[in-house]
PDB file of C-alpha atoms and ligand atoms in Angstrom:
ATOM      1  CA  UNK A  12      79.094 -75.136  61.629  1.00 93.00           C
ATOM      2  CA  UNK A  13      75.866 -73.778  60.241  1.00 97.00           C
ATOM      3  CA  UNK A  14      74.477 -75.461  57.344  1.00 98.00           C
ATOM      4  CA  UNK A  15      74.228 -71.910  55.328  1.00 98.00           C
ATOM      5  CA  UNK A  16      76.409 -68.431  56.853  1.00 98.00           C
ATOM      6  CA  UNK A  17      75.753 -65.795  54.794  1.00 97.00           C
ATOM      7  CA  UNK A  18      77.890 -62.107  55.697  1.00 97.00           C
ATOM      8  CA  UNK A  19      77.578 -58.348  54.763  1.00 97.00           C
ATOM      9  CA  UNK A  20      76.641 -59.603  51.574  1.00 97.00           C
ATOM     10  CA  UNK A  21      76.245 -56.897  49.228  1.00 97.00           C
ATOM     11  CA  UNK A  22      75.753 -57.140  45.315  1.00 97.00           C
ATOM     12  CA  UNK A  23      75.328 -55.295  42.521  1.00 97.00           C
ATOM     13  CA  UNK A  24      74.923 -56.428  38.972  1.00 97.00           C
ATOM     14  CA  UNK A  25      77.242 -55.465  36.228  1.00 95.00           C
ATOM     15  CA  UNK A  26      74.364 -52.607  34.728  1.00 97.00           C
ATOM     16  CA  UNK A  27      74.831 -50.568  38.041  1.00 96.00           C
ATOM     17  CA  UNK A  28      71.693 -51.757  39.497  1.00 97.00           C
ATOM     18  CA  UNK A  29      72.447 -52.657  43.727  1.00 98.00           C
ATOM     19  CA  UNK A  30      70.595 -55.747  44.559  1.00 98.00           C
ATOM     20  CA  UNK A  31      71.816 -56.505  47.805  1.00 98.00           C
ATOM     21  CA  UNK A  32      72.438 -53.877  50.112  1.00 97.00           C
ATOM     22  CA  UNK A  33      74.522 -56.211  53.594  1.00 96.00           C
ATOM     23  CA  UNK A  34      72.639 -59.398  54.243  1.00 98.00           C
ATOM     24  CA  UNK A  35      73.395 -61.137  57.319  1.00 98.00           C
ATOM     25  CA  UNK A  36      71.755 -64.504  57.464  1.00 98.00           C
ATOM     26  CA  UNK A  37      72.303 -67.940  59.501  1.00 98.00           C
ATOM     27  CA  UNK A  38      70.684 -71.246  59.215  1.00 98.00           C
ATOM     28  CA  UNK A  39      71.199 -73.928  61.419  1.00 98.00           C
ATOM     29  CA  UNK A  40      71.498 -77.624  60.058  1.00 98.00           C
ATOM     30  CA  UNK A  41      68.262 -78.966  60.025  1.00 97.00           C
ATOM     31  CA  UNK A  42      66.265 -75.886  60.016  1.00 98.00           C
ATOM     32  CA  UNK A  43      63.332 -75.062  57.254  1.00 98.00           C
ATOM     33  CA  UNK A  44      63.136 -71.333  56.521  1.00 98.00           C
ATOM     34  CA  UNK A  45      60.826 -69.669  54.275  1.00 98.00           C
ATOM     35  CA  UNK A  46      62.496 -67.013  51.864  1.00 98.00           C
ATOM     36  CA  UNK A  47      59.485 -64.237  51.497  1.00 97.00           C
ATOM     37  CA  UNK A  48      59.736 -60.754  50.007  1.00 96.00           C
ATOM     38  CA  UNK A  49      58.092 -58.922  46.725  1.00 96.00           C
ATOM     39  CA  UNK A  50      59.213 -58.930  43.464  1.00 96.00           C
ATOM     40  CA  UNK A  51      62.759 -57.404  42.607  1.00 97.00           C
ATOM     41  CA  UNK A  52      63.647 -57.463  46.070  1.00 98.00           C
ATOM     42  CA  UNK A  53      66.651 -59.490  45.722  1.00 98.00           C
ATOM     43  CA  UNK A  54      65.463 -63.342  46.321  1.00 97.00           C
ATOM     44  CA  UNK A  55      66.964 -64.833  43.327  1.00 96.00           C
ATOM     45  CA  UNK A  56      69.922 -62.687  43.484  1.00 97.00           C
ATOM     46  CA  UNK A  57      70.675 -64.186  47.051  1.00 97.00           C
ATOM     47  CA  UNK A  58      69.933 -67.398  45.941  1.00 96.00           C
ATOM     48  CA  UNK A  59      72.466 -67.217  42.670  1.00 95.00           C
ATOM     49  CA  UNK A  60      75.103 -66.620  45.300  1.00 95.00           C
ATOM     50  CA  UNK A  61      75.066 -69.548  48.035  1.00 95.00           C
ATOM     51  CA  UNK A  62      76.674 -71.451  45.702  1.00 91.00           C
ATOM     52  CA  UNK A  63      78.930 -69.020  43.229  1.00 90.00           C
ATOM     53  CA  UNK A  64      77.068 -68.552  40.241  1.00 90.00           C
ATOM     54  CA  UNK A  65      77.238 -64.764  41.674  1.00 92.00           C
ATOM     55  CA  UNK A  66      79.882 -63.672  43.084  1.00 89.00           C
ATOM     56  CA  UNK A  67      82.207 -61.004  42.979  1.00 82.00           C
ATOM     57  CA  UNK A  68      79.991 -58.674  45.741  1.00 87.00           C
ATOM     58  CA  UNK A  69      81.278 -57.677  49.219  1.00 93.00           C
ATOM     59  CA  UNK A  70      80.879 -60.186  52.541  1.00 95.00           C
ATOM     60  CA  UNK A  71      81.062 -63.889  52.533  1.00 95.00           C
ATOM     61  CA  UNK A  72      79.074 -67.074  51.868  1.00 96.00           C
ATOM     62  CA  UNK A  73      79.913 -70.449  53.790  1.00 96.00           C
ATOM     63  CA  UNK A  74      78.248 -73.373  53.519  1.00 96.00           C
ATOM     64  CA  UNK A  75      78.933 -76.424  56.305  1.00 96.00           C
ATOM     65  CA  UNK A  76      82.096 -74.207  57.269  1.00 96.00           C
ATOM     66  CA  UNK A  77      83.429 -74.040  53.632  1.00 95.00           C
ATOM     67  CA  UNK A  78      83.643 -70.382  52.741  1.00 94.00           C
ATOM     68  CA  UNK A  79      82.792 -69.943  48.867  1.00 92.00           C
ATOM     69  CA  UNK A  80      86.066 -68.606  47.501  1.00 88.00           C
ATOM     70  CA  UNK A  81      85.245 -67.779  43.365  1.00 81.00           C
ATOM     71  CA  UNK A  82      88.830 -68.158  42.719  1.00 84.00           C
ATOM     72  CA  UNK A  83      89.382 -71.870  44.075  1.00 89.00           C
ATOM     73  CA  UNK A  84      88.423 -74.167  41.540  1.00 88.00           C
ATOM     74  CA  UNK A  85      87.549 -77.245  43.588  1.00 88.00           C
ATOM     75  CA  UNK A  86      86.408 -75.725  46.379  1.00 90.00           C
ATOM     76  CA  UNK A  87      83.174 -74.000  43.815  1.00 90.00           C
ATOM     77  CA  UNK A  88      82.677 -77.463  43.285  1.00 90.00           C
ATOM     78  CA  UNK A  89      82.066 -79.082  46.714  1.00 92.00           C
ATOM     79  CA  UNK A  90      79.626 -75.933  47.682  1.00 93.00           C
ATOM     80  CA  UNK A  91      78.015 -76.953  44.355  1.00 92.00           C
ATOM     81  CA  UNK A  92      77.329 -80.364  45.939  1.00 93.00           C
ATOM     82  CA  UNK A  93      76.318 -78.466  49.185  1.00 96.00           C
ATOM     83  CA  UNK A  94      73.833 -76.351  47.706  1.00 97.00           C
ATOM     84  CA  UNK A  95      71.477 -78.173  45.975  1.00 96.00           C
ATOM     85  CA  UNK A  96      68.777 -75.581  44.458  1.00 96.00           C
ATOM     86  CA  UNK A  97      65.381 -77.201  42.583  1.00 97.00           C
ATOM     87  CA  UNK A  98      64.854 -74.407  40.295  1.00 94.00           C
ATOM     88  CA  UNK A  99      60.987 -73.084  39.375  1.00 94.00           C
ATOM     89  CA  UNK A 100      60.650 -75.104  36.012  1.00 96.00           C
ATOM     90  CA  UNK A 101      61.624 -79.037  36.635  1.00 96.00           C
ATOM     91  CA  UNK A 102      61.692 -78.795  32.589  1.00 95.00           C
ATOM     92  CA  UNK A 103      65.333 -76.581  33.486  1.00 94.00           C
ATOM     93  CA  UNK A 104      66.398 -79.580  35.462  1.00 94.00           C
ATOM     94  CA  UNK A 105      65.080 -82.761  33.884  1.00 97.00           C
ATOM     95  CA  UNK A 106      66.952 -83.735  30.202  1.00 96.00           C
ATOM     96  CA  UNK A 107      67.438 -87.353  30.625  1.00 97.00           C
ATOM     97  CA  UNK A 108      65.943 -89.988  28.077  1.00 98.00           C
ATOM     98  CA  UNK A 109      64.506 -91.710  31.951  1.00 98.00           C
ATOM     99  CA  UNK A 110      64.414 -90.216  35.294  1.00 98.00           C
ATOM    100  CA  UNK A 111      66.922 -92.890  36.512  1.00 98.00           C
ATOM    101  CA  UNK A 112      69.566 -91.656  34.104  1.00 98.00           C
ATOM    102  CA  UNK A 113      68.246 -87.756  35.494  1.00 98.00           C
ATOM    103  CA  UNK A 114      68.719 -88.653  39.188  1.00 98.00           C
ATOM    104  CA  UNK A 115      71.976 -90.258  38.240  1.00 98.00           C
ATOM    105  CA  UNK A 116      73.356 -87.276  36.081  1.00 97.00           C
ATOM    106  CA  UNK A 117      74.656 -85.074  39.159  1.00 95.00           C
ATOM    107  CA  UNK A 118      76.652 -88.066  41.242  1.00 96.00           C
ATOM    108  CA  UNK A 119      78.122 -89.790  38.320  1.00 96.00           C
ATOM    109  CA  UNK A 120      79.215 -86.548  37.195  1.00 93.00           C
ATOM    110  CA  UNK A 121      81.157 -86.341  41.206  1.00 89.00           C
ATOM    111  CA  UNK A 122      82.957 -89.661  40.734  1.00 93.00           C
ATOM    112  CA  UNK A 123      80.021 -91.509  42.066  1.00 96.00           C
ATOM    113  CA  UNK A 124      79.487 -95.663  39.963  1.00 97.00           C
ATOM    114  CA  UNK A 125      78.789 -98.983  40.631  1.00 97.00           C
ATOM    115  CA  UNK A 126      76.833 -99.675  43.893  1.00 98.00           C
ATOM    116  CA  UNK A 127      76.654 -96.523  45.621  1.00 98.00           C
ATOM    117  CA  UNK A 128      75.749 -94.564  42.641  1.00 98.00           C
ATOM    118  CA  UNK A 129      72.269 -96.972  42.201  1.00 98.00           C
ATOM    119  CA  UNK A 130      71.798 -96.807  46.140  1.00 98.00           C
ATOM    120  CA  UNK A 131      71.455 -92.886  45.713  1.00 98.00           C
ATOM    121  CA  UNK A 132      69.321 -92.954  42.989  1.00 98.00           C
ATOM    122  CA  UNK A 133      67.107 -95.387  44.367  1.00 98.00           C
ATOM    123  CA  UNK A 134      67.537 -93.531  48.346  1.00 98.00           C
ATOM    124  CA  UNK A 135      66.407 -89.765  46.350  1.00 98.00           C
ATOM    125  CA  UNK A 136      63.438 -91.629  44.006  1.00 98.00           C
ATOM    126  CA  UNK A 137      61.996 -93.750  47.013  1.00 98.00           C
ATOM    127  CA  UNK A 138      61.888 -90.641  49.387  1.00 97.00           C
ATOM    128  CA  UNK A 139      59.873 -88.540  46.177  1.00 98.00           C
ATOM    129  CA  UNK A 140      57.564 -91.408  45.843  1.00 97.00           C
ATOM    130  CA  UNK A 141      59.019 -91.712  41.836  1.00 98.00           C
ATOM    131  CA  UNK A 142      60.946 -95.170  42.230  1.00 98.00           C
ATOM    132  CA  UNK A 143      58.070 -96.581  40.308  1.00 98.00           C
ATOM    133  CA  UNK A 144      58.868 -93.996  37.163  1.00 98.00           C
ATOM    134  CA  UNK A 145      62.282 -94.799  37.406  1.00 98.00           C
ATOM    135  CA  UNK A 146      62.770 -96.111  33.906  1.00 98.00           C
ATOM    136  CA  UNK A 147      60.442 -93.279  32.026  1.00 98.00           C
ATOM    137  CA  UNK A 148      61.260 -90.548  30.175  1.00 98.00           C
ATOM    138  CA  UNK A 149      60.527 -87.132  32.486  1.00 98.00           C
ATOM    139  CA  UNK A 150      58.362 -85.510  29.512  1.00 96.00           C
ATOM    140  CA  UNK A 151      56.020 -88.429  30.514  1.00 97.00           C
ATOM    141  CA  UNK A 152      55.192 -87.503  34.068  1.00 97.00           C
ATOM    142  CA  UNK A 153      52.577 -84.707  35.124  1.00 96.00           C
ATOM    143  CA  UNK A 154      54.462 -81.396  35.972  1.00 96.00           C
ATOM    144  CA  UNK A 155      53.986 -82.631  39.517  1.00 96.00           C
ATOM    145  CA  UNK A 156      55.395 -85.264  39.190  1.00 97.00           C
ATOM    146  CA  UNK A 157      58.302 -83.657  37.541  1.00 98.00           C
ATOM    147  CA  UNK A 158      59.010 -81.470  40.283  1.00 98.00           C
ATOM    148  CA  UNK A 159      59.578 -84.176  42.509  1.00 98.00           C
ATOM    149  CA  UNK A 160      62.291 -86.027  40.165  1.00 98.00           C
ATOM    150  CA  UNK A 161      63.700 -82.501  39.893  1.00 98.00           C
ATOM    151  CA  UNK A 162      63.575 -82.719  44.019  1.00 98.00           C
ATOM    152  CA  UNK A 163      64.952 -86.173  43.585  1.00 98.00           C
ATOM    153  CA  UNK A 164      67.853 -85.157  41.087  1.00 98.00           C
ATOM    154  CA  UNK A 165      69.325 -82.799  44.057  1.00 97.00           C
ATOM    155  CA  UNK A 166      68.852 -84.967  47.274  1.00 98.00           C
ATOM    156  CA  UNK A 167      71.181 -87.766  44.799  1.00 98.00           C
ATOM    157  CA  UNK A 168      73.625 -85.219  45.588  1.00 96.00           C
ATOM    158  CA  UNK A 169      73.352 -85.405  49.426  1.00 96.00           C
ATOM    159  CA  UNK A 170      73.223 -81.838  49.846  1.00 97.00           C
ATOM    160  CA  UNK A 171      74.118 -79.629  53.158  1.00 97.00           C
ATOM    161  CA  UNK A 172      71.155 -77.142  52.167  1.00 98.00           C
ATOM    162  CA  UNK A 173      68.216 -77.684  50.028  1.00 98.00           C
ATOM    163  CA  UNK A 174      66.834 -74.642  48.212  1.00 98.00           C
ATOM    164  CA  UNK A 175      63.627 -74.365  46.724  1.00 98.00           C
ATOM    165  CA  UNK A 176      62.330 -71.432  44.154  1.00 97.00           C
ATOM    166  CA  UNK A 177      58.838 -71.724  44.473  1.00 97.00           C
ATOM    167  CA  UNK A 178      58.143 -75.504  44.985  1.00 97.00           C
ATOM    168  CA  UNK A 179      54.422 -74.642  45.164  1.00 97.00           C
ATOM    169  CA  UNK A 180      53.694 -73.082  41.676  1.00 96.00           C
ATOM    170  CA  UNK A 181      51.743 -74.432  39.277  1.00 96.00           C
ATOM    171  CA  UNK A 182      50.845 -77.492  41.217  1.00 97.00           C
ATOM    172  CA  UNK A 183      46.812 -78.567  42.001  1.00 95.00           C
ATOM    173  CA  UNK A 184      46.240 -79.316  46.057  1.00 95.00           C
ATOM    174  CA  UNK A 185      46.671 -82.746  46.070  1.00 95.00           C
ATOM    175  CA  UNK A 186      50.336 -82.038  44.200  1.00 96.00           C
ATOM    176  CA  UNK A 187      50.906 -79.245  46.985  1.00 96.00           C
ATOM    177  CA  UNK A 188      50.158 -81.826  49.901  1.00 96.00           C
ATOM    178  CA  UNK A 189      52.644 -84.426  48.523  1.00 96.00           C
ATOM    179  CA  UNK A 190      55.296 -82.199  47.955  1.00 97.00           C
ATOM    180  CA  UNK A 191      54.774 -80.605  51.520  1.00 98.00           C
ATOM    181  CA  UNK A 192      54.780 -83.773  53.180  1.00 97.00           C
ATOM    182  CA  UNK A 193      57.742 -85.103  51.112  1.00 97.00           C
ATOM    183  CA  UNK A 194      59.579 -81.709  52.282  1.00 97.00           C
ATOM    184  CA  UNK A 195      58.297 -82.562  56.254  1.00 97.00           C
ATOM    185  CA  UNK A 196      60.353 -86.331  55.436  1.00 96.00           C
ATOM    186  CA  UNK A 197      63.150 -84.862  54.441  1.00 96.00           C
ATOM    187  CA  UNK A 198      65.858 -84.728  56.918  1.00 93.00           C
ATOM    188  CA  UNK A 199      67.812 -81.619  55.604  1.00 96.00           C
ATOM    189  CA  UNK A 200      68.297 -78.266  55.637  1.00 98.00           C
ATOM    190  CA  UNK A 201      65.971 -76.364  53.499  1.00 98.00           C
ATOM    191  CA  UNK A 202      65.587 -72.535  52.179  1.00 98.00           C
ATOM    192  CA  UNK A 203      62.138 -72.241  50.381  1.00 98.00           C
ATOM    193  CA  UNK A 204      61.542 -68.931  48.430  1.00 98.00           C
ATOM    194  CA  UNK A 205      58.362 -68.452  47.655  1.00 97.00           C
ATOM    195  CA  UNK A 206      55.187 -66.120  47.502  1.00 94.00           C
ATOM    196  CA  UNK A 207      52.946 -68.918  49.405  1.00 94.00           C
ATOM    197  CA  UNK A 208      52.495 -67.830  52.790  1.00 93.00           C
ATOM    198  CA  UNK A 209      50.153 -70.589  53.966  1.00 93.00           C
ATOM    199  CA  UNK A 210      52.705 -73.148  52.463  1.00 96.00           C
ATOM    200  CA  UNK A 211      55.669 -71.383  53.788  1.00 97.00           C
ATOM    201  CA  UNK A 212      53.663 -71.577  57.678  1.00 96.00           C
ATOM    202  CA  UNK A 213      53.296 -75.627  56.994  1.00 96.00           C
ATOM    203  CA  UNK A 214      56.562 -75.650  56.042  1.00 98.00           C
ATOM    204  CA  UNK A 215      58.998 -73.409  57.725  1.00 98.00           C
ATOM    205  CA  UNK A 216      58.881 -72.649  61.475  1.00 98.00           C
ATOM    206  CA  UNK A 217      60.848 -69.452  60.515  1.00 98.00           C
ATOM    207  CA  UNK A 218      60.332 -66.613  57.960  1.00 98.00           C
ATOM    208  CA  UNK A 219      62.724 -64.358  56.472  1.00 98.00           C
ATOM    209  CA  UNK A 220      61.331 -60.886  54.404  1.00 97.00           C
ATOM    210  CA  UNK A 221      63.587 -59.408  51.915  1.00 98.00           C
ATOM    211  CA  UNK A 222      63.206 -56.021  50.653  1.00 98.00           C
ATOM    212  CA  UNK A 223      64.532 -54.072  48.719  1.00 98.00           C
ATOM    213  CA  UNK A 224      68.147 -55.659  49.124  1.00 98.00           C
ATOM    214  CA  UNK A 225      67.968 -56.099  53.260  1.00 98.00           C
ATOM    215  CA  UNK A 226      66.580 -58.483  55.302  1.00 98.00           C
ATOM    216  CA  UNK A 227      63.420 -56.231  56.523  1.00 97.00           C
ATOM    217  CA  UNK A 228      62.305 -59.567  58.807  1.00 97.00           C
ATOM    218  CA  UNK A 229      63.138 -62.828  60.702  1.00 97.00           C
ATOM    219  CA  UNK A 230      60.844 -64.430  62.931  1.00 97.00           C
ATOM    220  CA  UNK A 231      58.683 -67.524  63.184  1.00 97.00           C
ATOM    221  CA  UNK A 232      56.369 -67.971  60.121  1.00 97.00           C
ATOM    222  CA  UNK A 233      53.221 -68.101  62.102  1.00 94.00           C
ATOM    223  CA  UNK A 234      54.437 -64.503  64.421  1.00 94.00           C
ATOM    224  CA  UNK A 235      54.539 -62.835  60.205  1.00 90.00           C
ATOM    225  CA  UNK A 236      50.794 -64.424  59.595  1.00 86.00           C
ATOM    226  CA  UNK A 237      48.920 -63.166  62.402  1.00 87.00           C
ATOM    227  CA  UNK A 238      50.690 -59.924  61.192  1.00 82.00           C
ATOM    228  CA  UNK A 239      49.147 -60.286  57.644  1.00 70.00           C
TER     229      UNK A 239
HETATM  230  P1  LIG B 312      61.650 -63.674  40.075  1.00 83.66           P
HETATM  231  O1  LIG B 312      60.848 -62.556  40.672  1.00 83.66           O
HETATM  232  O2  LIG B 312      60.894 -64.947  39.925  1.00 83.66           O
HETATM  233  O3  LIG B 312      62.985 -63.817  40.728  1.00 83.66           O
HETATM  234  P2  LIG B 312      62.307 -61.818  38.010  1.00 83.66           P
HETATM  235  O4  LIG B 312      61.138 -61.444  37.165  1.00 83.66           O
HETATM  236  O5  LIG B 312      62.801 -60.934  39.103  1.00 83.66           O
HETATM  237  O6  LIG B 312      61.999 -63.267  38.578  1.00 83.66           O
HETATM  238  O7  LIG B 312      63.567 -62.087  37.068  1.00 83.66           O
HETATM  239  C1  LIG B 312      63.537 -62.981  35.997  1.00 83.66           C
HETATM  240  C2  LIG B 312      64.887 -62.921  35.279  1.00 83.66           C
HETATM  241  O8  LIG B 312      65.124 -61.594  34.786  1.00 83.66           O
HETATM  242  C3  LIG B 312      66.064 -63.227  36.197  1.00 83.66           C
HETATM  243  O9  LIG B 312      66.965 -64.070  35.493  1.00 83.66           O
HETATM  244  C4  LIG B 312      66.690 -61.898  36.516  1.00 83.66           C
HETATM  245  O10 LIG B 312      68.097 -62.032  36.705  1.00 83.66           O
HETATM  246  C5  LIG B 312      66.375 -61.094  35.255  1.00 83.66           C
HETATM  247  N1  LIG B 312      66.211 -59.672  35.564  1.00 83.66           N
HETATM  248  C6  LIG B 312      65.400 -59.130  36.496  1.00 83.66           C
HETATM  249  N2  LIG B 312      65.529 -57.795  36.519  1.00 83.66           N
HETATM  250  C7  LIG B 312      66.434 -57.468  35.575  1.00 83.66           C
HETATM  251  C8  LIG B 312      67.023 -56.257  35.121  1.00 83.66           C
HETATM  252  N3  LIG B 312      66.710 -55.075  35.663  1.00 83.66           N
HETATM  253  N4  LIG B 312      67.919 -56.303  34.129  1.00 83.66           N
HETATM  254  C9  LIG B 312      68.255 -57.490  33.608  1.00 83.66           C
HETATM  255  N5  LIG B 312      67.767 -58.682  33.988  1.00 83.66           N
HETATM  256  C10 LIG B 312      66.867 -58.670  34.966  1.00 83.66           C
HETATM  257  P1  LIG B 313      63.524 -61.201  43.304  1.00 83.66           P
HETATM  258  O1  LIG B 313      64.074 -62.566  43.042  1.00 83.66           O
HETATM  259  O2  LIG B 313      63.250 -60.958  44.765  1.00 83.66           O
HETATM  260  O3  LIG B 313      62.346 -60.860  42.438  1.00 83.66           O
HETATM  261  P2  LIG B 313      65.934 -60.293  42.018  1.00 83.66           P
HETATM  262  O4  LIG B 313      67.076 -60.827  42.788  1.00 83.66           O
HETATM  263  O5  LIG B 313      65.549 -60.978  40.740  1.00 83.66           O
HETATM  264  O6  LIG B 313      64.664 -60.129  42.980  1.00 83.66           O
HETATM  265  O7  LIG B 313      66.219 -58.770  41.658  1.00 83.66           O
HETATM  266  C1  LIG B 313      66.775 -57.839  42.600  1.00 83.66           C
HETATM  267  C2  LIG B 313      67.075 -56.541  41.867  1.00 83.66           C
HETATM  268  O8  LIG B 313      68.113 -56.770  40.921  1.00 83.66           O
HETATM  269  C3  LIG B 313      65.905 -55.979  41.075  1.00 83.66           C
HETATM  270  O9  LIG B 313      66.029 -54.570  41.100  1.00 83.66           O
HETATM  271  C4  LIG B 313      66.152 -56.508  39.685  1.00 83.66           C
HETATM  272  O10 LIG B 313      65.546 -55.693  38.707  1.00 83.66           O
HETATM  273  C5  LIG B 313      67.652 -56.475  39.607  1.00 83.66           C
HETATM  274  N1  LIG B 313      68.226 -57.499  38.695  1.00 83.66           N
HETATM  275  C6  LIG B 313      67.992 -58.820  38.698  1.00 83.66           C
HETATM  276  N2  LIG B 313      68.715 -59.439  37.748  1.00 83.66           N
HETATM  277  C7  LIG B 313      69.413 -58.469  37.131  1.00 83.66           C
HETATM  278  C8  LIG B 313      70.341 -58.456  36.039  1.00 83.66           C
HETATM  279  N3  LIG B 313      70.694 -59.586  35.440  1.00 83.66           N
HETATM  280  N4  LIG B 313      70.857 -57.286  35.687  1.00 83.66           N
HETATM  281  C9  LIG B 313      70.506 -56.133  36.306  1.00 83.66           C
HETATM  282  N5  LIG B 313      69.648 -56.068  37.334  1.00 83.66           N
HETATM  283  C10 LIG B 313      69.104 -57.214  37.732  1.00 83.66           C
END
């Protein structure tokens, strides 16, 4: 199965306002696609739904084969563990007294102790370049810094799909290179929105425009530059 399958999905939110208008979208397991398109075209609305905090639209989300059914309890909770989504402010993410206890928050809260539960904290700091942090608070660490526990607190979770809003904001170009060639480590699935075109083409081999509720694009990042 796809990492992310994502049907006819249509939305609109409880004021009357029509976000989505029938967006069909697959990514493969593996792939890196860039999630482009201005503001109020429907982005975060998209996002909210590939793992059920929308729902309630028309079509159908599936992540790794497992269809997102609102009404099943348990099954909400393993696409929560599939979807793991860094949001734009780490300071959302990060409320720990020490990173390790951040990192640690998500699989101890699946059933995850003992052993395994210190090899994934250690596995998601080492691959951010924060297992030397481990043991300070997050309010600590420069906001670059911060983004990459936040990074760190999802992979923990050993998720199907990554998703990113806007990993490059507010970080300097030395922060942007480390978190780009963290990303390029990284052997998993990721959907980056952003407004960063030149990050999105060192990231993502593909490209996908919303607008105004569709999908007005899909092609390879670098075919949607030369078009700039
Ligand atoms: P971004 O472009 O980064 O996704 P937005 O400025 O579109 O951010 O939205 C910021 C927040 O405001 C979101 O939580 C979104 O749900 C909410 N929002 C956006 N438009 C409306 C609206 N018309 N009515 C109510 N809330 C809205
Ligand atoms: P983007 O993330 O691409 O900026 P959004 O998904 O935030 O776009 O918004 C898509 C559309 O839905 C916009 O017209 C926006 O104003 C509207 N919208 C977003 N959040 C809400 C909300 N909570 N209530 C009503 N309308 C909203």
């Amino acid at each position: 199965a796809p990492s992310l399958e994502v049907r006819g999905l249509a939305y609109a939110y409880p004021d009357g306002t029509q976000a989505l208008f029938g967006v069909d979208l697959t990514i493969g397991r593996g792939e890196r696609v860039a999630l482009l398109g201005p503001n109020g075209a429907g982005k975060t609305t998209l996002v909210l739904h590939l793992n059920g905090i929308l729902a309630g639209g028309l079509g159908a989300v599936s992540v790794g084969g497992l269809r997102i059914d609102p009404g099943d309890r348990r099954g909400l909770r393993e696409i929560r563990r599939r979807v793991g989504i860094v949001f734009q402010d780490p300071d959302d993410q990060l409320f720990m007294p020490t990173v390790r206890e951040d990192v640690a928050f998500g699989p101890a809260n699946l059933g995850v102790r003992g052993a395994e539960l210190d090899r994934r904290v250690a596995g998601a700091l080492e691959r951010v370049g924060m297992l030397d942090v481990a043991d300070r608070p997050p309010q600590h660490l420069s906001f670059g810094q911060r983004r990459r526990v936040a990074v760190a607190t999802v992979l923990a979770m050993e998720p199907e799909i990554l998703v990113l809003d806007e990993p490059s904001s507010n970080l300097d170009p030395a922060g942007r290179r480390e978190l780009a060639e963290i990303l390029l480590s990284l052997d998993v699935t990721v959907l980056m929105v952003t407004h960063d075109l030149p990050y999105a083409a060192e990231l993502c081999p593909r490209s996908v425009i919303l607008s105004g509720g569709v999908i007005a694009a899909d092609a390879p990042t670098l075919e949607l530059l030369a078009e700039e």
